[in-house]
mmCIF file of C-alpha atoms and ligand atoms in Angstrom:
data_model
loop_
_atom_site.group_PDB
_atom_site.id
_atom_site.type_symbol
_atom_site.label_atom_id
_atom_site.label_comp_id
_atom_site.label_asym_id
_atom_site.label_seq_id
_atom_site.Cartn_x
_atom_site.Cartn_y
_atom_site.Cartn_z
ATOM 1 C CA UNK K 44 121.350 97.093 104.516
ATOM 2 C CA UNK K 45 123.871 99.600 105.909
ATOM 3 C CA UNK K 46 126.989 101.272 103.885
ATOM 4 C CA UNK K 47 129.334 100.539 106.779
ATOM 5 C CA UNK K 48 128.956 99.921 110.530
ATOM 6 C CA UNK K 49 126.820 103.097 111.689
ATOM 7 C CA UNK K 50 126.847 104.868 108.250
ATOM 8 C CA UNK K 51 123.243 105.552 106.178
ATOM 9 C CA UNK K 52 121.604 103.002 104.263
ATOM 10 C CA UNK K 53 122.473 102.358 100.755
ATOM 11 C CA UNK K 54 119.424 102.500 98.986
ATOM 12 C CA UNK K 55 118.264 100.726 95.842
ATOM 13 C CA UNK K 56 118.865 103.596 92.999
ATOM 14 C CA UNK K 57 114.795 104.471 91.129
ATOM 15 C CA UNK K 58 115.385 104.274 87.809
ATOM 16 C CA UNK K 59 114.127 106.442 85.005
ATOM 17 C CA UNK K 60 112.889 108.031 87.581
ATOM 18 C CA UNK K 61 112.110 111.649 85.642
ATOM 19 C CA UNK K 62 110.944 109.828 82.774
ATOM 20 C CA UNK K 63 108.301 107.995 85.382
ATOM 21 C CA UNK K 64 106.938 111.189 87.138
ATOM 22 C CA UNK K 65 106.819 112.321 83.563
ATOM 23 C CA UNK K 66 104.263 110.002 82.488
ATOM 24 C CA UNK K 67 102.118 109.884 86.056
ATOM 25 C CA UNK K 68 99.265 111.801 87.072
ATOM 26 C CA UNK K 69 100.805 114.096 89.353
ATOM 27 C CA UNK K 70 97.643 116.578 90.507
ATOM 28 C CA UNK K 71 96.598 117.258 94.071
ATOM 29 C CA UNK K 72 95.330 114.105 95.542
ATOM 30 C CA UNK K 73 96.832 111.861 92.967
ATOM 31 C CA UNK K 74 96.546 108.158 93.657
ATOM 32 C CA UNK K 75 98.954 105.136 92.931
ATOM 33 C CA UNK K 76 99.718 101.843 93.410
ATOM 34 C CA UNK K 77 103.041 100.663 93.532
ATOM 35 C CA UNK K 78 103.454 97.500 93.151
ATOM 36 C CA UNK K 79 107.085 96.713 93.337
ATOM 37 C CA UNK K 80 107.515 98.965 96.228
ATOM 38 C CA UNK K 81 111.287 98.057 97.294
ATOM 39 C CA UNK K 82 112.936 100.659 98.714
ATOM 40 C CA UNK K 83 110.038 103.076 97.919
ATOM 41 C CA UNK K 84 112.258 105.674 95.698
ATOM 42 C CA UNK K 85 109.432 105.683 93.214
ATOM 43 C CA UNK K 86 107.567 106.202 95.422
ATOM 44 C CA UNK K 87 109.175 109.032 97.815
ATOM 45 C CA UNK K 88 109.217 111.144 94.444
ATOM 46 C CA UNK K 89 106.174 111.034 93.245
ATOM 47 C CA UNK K 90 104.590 111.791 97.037
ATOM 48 C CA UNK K 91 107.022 114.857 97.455
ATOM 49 C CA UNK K 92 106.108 115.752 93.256
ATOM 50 C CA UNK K 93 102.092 115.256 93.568
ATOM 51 C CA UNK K 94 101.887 117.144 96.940
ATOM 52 C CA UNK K 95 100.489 116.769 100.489
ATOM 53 C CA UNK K 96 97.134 114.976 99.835
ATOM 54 C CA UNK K 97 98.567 112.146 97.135
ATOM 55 C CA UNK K 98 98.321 108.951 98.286
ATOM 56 C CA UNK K 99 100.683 105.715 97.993
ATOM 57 C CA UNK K 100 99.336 101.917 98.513
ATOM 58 C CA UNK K 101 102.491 99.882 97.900
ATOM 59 C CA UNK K 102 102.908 95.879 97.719
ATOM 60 C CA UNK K 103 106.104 93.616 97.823
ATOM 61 C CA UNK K 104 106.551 89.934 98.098
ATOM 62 C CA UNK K 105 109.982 90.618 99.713
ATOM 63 C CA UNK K 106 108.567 91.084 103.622
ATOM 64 C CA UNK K 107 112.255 92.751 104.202
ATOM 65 C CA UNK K 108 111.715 94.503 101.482
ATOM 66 C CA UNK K 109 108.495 96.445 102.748
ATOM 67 C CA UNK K 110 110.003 97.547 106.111
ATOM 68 C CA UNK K 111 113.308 98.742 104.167
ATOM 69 C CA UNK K 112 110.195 100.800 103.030
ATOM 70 C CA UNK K 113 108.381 101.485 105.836
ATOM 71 C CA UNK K 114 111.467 102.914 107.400
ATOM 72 C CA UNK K 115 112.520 105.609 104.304
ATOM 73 C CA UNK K 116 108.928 106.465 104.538
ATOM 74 C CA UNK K 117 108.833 107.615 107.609
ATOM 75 C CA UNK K 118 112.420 109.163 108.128
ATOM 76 C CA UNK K 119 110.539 111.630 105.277
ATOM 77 C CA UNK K 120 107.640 111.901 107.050
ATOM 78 C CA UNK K 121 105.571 110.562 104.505
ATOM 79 C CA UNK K 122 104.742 107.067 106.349
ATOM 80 C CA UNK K 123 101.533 108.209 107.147
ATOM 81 C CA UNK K 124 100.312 108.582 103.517
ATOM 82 C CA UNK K 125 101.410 105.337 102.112
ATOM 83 C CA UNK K 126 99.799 102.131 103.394
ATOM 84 C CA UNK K 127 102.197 99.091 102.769
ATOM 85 C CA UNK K 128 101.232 95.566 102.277
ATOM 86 C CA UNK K 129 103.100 91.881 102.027
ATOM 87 C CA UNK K 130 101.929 90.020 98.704
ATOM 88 C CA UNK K 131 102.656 89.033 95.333
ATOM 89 C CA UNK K 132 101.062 91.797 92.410
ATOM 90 C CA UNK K 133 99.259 88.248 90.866
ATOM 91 C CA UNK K 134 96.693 89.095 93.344
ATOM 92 C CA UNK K 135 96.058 92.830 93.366
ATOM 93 C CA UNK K 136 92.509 92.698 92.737
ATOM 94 C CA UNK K 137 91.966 91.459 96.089
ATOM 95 C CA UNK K 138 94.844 93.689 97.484
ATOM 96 C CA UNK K 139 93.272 96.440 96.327
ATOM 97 C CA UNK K 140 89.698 95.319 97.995
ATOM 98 C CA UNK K 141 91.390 94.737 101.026
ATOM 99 C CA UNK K 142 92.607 98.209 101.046
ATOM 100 C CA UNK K 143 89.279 99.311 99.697
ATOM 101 C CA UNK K 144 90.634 100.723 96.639
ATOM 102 C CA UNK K 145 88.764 100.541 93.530
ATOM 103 C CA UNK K 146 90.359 103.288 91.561
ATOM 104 C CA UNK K 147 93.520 104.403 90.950
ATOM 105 C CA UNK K 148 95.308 107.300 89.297
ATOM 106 C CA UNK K 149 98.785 105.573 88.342
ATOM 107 C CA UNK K 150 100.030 102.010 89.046
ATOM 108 C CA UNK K 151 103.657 101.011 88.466
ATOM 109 C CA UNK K 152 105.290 97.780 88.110
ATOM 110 C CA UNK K 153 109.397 98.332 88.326
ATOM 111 C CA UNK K 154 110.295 94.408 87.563
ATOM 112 C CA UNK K 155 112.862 92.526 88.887
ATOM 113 C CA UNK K 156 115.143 92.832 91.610
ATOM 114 C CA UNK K 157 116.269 95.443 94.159
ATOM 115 C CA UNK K 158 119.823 96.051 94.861
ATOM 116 C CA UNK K 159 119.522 95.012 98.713
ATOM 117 C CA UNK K 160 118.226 91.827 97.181
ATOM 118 C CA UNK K 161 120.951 91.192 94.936
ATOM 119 C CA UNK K 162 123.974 92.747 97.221
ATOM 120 C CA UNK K 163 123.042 90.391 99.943
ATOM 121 C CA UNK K 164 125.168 86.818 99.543
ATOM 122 C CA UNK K 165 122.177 84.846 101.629
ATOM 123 C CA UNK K 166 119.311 86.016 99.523
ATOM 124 C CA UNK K 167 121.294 83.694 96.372
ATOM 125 C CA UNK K 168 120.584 85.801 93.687
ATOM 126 C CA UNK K 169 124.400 86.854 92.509
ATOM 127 C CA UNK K 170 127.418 84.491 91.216
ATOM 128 C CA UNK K 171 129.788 87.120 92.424
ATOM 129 C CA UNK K 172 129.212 86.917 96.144
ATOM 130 C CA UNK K 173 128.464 82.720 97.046
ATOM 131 C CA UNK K 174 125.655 82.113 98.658
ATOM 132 C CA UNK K 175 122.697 79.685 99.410
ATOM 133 C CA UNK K 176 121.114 78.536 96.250
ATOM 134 C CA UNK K 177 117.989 80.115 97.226
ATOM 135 C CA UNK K 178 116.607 82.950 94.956
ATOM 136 C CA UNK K 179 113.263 83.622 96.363
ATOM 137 C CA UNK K 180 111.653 87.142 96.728
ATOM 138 C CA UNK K 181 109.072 86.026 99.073
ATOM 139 C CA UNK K 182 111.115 84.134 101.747
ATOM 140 C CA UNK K 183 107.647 82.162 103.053
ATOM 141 C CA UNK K 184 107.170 80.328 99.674
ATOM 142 C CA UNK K 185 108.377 76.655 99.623
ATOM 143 C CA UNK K 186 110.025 76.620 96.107
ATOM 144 C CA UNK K 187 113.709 77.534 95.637
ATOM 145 C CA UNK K 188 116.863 77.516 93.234
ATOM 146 C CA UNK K 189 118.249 74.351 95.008
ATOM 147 C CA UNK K 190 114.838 72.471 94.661
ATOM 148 C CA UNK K 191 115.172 72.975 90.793
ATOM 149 C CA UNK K 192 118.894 72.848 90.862
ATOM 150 C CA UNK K 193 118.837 69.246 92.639
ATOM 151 C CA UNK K 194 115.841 67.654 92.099
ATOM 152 C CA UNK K 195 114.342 69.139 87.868
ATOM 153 C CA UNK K 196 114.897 65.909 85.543
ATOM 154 C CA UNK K 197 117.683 67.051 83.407
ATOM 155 C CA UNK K 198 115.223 67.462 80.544
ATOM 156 C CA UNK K 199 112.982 69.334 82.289
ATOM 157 C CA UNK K 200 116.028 71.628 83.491
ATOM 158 C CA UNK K 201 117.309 72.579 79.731
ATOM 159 C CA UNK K 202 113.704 73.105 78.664
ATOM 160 C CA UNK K 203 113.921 75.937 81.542
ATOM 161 C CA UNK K 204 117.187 77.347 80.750
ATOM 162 C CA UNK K 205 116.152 77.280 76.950
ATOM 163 C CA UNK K 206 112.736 79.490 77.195
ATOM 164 C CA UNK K 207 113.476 81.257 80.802
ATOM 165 C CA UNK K 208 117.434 82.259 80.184
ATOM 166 C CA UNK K 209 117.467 82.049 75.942
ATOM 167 C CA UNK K 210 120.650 80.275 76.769
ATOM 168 C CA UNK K 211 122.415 78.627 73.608
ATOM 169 C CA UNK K 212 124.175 76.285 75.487
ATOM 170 C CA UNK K 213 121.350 74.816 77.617
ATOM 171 C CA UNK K 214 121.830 71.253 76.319
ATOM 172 C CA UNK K 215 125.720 71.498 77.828
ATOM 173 C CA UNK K 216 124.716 73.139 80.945
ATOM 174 C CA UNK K 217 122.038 70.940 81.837
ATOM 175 C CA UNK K 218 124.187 67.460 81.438
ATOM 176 C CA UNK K 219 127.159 68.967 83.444
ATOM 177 C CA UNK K 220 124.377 70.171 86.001
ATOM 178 C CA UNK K 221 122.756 66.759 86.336
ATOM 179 C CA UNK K 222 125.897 64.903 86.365
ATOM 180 C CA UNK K 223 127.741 67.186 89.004
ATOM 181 C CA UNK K 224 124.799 67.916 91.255
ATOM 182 C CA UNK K 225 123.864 68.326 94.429
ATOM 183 C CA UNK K 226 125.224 71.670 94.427
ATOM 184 C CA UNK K 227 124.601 73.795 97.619
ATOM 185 C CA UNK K 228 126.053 77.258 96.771
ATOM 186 C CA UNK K 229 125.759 80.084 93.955
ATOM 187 C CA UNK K 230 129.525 79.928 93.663
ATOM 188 C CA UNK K 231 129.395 75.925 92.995
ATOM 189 C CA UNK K 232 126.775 76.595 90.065
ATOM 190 C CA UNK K 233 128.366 79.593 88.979
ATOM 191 C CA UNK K 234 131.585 77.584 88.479
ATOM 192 C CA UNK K 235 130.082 74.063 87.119
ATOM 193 C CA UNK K 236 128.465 76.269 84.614
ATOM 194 C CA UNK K 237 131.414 78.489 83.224
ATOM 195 C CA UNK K 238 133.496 75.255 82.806
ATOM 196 C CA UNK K 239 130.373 73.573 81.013
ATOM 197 C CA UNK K 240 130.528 76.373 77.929
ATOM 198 C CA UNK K 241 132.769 76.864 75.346
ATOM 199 C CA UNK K 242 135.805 79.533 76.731
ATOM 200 C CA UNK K 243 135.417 82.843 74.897
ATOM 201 C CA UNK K 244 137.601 85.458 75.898
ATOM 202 C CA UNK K 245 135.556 88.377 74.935
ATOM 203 C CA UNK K 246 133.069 87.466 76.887
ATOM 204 C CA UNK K 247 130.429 90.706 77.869
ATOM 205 C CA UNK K 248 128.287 88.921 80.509
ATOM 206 C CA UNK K 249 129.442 85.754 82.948
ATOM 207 C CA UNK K 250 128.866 82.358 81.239
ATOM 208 C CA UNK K 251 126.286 81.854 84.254
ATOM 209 C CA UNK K 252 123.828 84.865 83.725
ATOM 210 C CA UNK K 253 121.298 83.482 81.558
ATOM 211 C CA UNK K 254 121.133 80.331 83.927
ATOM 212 C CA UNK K 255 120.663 82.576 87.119
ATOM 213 C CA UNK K 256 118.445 84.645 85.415
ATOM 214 C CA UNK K 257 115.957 81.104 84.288
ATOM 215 C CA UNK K 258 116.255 79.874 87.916
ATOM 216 C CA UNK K 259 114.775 83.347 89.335
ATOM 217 C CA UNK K 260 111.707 83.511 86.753
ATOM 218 C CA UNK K 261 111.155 80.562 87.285
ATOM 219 C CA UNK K 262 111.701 80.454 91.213
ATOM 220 C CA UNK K 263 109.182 83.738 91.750
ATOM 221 C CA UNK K 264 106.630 82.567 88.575
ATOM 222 C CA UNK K 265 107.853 86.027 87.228
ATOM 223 C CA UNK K 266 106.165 85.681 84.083
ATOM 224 C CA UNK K 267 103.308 84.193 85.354
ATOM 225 C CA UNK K 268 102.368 87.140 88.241
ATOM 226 C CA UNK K 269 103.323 89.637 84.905
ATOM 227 C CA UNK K 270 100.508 88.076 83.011
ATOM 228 C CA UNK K 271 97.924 88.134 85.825
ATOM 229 C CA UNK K 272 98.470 91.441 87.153
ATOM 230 C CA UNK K 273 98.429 93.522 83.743
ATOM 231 C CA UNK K 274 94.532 92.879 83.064
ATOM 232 C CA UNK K 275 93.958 93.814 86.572
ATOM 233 C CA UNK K 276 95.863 96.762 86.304
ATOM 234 C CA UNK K 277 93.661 98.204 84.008
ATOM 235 C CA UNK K 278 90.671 97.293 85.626
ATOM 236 C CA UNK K 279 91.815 99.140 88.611
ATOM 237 C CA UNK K 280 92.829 102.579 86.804
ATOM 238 C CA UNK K 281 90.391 105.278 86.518
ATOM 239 C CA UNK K 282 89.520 106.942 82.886
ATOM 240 C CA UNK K 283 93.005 108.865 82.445
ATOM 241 C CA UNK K 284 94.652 106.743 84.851
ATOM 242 C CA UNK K 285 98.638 105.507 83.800
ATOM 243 C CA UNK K 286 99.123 101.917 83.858
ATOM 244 C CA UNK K 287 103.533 101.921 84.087
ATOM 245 C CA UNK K 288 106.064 99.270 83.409
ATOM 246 C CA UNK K 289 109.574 98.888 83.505
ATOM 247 C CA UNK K 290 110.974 95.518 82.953
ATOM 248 C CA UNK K 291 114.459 94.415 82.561
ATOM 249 C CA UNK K 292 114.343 91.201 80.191
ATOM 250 C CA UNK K 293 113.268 90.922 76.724
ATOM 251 C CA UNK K 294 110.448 88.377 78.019
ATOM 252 C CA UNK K 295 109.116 90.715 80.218
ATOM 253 C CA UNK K 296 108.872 93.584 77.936
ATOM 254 C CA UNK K 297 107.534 91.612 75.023
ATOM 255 C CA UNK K 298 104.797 90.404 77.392
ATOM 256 C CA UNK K 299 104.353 93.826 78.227
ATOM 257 C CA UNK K 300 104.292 95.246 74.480
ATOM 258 C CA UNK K 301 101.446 92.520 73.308
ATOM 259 C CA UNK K 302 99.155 93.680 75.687
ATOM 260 C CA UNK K 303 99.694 97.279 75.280
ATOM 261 C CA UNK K 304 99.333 96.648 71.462
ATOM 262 C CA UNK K 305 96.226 94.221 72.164
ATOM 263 C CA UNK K 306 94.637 96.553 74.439
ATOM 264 C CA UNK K 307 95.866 99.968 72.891
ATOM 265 C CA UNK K 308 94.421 98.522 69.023
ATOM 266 C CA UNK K 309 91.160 100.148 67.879
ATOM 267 C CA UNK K 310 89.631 97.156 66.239
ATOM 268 C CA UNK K 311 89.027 96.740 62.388
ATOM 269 C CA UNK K 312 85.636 98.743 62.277
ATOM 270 C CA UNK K 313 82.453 96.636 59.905
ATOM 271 C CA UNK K 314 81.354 98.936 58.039
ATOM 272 C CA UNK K 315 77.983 97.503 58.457
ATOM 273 C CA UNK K 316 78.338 98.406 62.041
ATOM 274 C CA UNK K 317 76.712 100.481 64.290
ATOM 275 C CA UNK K 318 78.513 102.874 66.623
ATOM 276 C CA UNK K 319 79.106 100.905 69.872
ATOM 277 C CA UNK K 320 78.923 97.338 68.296
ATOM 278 C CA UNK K 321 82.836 97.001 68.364
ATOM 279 C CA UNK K 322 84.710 96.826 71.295
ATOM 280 C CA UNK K 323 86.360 100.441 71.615
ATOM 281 C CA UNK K 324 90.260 100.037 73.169
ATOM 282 C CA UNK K 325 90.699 100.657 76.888
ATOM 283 C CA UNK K 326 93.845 101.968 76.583
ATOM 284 C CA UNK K 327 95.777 104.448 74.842
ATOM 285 C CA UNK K 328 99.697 104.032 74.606
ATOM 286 C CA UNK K 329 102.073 106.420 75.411
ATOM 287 C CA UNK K 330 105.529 104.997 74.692
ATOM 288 C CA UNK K 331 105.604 104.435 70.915
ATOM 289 C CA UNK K 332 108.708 102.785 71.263
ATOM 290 C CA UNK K 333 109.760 101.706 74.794
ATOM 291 C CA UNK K 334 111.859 104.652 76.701
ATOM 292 C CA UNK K 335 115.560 103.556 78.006
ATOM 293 C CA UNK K 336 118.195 105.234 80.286
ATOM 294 C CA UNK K 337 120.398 107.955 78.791
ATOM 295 C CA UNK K 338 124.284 108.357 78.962
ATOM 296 C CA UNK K 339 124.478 109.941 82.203
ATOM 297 C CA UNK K 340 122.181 107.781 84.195
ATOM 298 C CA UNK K 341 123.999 104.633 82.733
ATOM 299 C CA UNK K 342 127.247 105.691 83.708
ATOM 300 C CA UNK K 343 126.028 106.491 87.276
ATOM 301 C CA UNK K 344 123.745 103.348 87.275
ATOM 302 C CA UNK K 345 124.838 100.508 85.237
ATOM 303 C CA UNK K 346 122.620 98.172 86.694
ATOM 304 C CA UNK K 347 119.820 100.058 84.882
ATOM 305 C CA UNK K 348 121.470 99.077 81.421
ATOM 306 C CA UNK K 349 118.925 96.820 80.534
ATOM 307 C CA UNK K 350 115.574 99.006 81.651
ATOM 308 C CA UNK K 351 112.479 99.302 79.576
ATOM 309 C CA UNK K 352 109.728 101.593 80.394
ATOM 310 C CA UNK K 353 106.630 101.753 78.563
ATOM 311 C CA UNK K 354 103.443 103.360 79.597
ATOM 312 C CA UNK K 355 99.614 103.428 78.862
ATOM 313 C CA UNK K 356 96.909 105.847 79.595
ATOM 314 C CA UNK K 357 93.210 104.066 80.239
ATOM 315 C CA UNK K 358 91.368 105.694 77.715
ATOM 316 C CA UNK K 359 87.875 107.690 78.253
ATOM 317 C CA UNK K 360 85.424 106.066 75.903
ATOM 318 C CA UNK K 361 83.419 108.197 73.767
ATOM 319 C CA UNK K 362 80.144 106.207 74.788
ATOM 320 C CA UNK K 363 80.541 105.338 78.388
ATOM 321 C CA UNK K 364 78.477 108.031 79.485
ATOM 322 C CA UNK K 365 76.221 106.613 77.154
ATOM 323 C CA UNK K 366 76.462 102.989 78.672
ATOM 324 C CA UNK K 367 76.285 104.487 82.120
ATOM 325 C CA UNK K 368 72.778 105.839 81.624
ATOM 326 C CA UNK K 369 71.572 102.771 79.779
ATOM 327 C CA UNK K 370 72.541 100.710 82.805
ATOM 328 C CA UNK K 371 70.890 103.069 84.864
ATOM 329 C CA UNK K 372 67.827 103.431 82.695
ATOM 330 C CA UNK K 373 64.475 101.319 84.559
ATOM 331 C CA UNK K 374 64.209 98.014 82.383
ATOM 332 C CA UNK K 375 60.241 98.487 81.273
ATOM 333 C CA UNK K 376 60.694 101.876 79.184
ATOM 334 C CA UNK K 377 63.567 100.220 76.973
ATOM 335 C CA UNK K 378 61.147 100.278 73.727
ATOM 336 C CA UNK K 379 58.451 102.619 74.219
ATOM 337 C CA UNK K 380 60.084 104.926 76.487
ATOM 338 C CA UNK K 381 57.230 104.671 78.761
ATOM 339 C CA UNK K 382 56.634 102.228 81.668
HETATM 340 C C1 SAM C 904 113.336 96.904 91.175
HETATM 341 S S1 SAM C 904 112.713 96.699 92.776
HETATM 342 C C2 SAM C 904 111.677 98.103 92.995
HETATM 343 C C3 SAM C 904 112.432 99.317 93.419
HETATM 344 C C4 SAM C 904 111.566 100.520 93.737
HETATM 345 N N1 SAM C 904 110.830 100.976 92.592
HETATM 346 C C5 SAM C 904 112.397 101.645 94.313
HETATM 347 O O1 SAM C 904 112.433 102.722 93.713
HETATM 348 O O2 SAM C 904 113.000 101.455 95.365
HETATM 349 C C6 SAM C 904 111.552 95.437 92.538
HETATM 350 C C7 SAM C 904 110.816 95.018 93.787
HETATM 351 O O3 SAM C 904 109.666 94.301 93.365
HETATM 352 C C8 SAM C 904 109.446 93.214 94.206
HETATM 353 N N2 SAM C 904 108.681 92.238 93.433
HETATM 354 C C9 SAM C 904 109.095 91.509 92.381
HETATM 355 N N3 SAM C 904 108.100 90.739 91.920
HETATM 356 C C10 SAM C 904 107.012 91.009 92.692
HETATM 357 C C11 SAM C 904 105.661 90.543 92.705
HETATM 358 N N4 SAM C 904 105.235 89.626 91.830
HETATM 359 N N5 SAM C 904 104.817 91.055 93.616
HETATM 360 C C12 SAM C 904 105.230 91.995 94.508
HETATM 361 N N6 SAM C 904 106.506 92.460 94.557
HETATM 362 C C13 SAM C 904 107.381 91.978 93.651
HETATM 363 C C14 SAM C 904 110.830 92.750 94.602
HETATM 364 O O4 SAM C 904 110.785 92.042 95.823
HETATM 365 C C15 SAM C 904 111.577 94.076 94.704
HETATM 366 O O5 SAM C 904 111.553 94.578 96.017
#
């Protein structure tokens, strides 16, 4: 996406960006994984902030997306230390393989949406500039907002708008939906659903926000690739390595904060146990409470209003040297020491 004809590109704005280099690894030779890549302003900083030999692998489902990359990579000269690939996080296990990658330093997940995705009318994801009623981030995938849109069972449409948008008024919206459908446009949606709610003239948001914000979880199985990737994550980080999220919704963050609490818990310790019979916690939690933007970046930024960051460190355990050599130890001298 260009400013105007000629002019530079306009380039999705990193947010919290300080407050994520804060929380990285950032020595020589410092590794990450980005996994949201978008227009790579995560990951231009901490490149230029770690130094000449850190390295960047980045993933995005959005194939645009990555060369939007590609491209402010390598007007900074820094193409050649970041390898880019096309694919959803769900899978970065075997991203990571591919890449031959089996530990990592710092892995980030910024959630969501990039500004080139939502300023552009034919990728569907605003109300304020019509569009097609399309919504997906990976343009390959079958599934989009007009196959839910048209073809969901009414029922099965409010259920969506009920636990994917929180929206009070799903029962409304989803009868005016069904009965005014086929709709072909974000505008047409936009509008059938403002006149479906009650008119309040205070209004913060647009009467249609929670419902756009349903149809893209549920479009790109946000919630879904969230849940897969996090275990993974942590598999992939080395002891001391930063697992980082930010997330923009409150069911993003609160899947998020259970497995930072699950994972980041020391267990209830038997006191009939011995030392190593509990599971010891893999990760160690950085953001007590989650961080947010301040004042000035708001006003610059609003779309960052809504931002969440929280961040983990994977934990060195006590007895994994231990473990190491046990594994290592030959089988036969377990009891007596002796083969
Ligand atoms: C908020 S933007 C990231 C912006 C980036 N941190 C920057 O500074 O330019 C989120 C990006 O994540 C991508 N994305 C969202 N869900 C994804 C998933 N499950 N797998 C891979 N990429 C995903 C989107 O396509 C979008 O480009």
């Amino acid at each position: 996406m260009r400013g105007e004809a000629g002019s530079a590109p306009v380039w999705h704005r990193p947010v919290l960006l300080e407050e994520v280099l804060g929380l990285m690894v950032l020595r020589p030779g410092a590794r990450l994984i980005d996994c949201t890549i978008g227009d790579a302003g995560h990951s231009v900083a901490f490149l230029t902030r770690a130094g000449p030999s850190a390295r960047v692998w980045g993933l995005d489902r959005d194939a645009e997306g990555l060369a939007r990359a590609h491209r402010r990579l390598k007007a900074r000269n820094l193409d050649a230390r970041c390898r880019l690939v096309h694919g959803g996080f769900g899978n970065l296990r075997d991203l990571a393989a591919a890449w031959n990658v089996s530990v990592c330093d710092n892995i980030l997940l910024d959630l969501g949406f990039s500004s080139p995705q939502i300023d552009d009318p034919e990728r569907g994801f605003a109300f304020a500039k019509t569009g097609p009623l399309d919504m997906r981030m990976d343009r390959s995938q079958e599934l989009t907002a007009a196959d839910i849109v048209n073809g969901w069972p009414e029922g099965q449409f409010r259920e969506l708008l009920w636990t994917l948008g929180e929206e009070p008024h799903a029962r409304r919206i989803a009868a005016a939906v069904a009965e005014r459908r086929p709709f072909g446009t974000t505008g047409d949606l936009a509008a059938a659903v403002a006149a479906a709610v009650p008119h309040r003239p205070r209004r913060r948001l647009h009467p249609a926000t929670r419902t756009f914000q349903a149809l893209r979880i549920a479009v790109n199985d946000e919630l879904g690739q969230l849940e897969a990737v996090l275990p993974q994550a942590v598999s992939l980080l080395a002891p001391g390595g930063r697992l980082l999220v930010l997330s923009f919704h409150s069911l993003e963050d609160g899947i998020v904060k259970r497995f930072l609490r699950t994972h980041g818990r020391r267990p209830a310790r038997n006191k009939y146990a011995r030392h190593g019979d509990v599971d010891m916690p893999t990760l160690s939690v950085l953001t007590k409470r989650a961080v947010r933007p301040g004042h000035r970046e708001l006003s610059d930024n609003p779309r960052c209003r809504s931002a969440r960051l929280r961040a983990a460190e994977k934990v060195v355990r006590e007895d994994a040297g231990a473990e190491a050599a046990a594994q290592r130890r030959p089988a036969g001298n377990e009891r007596t020491g002796t083969r």
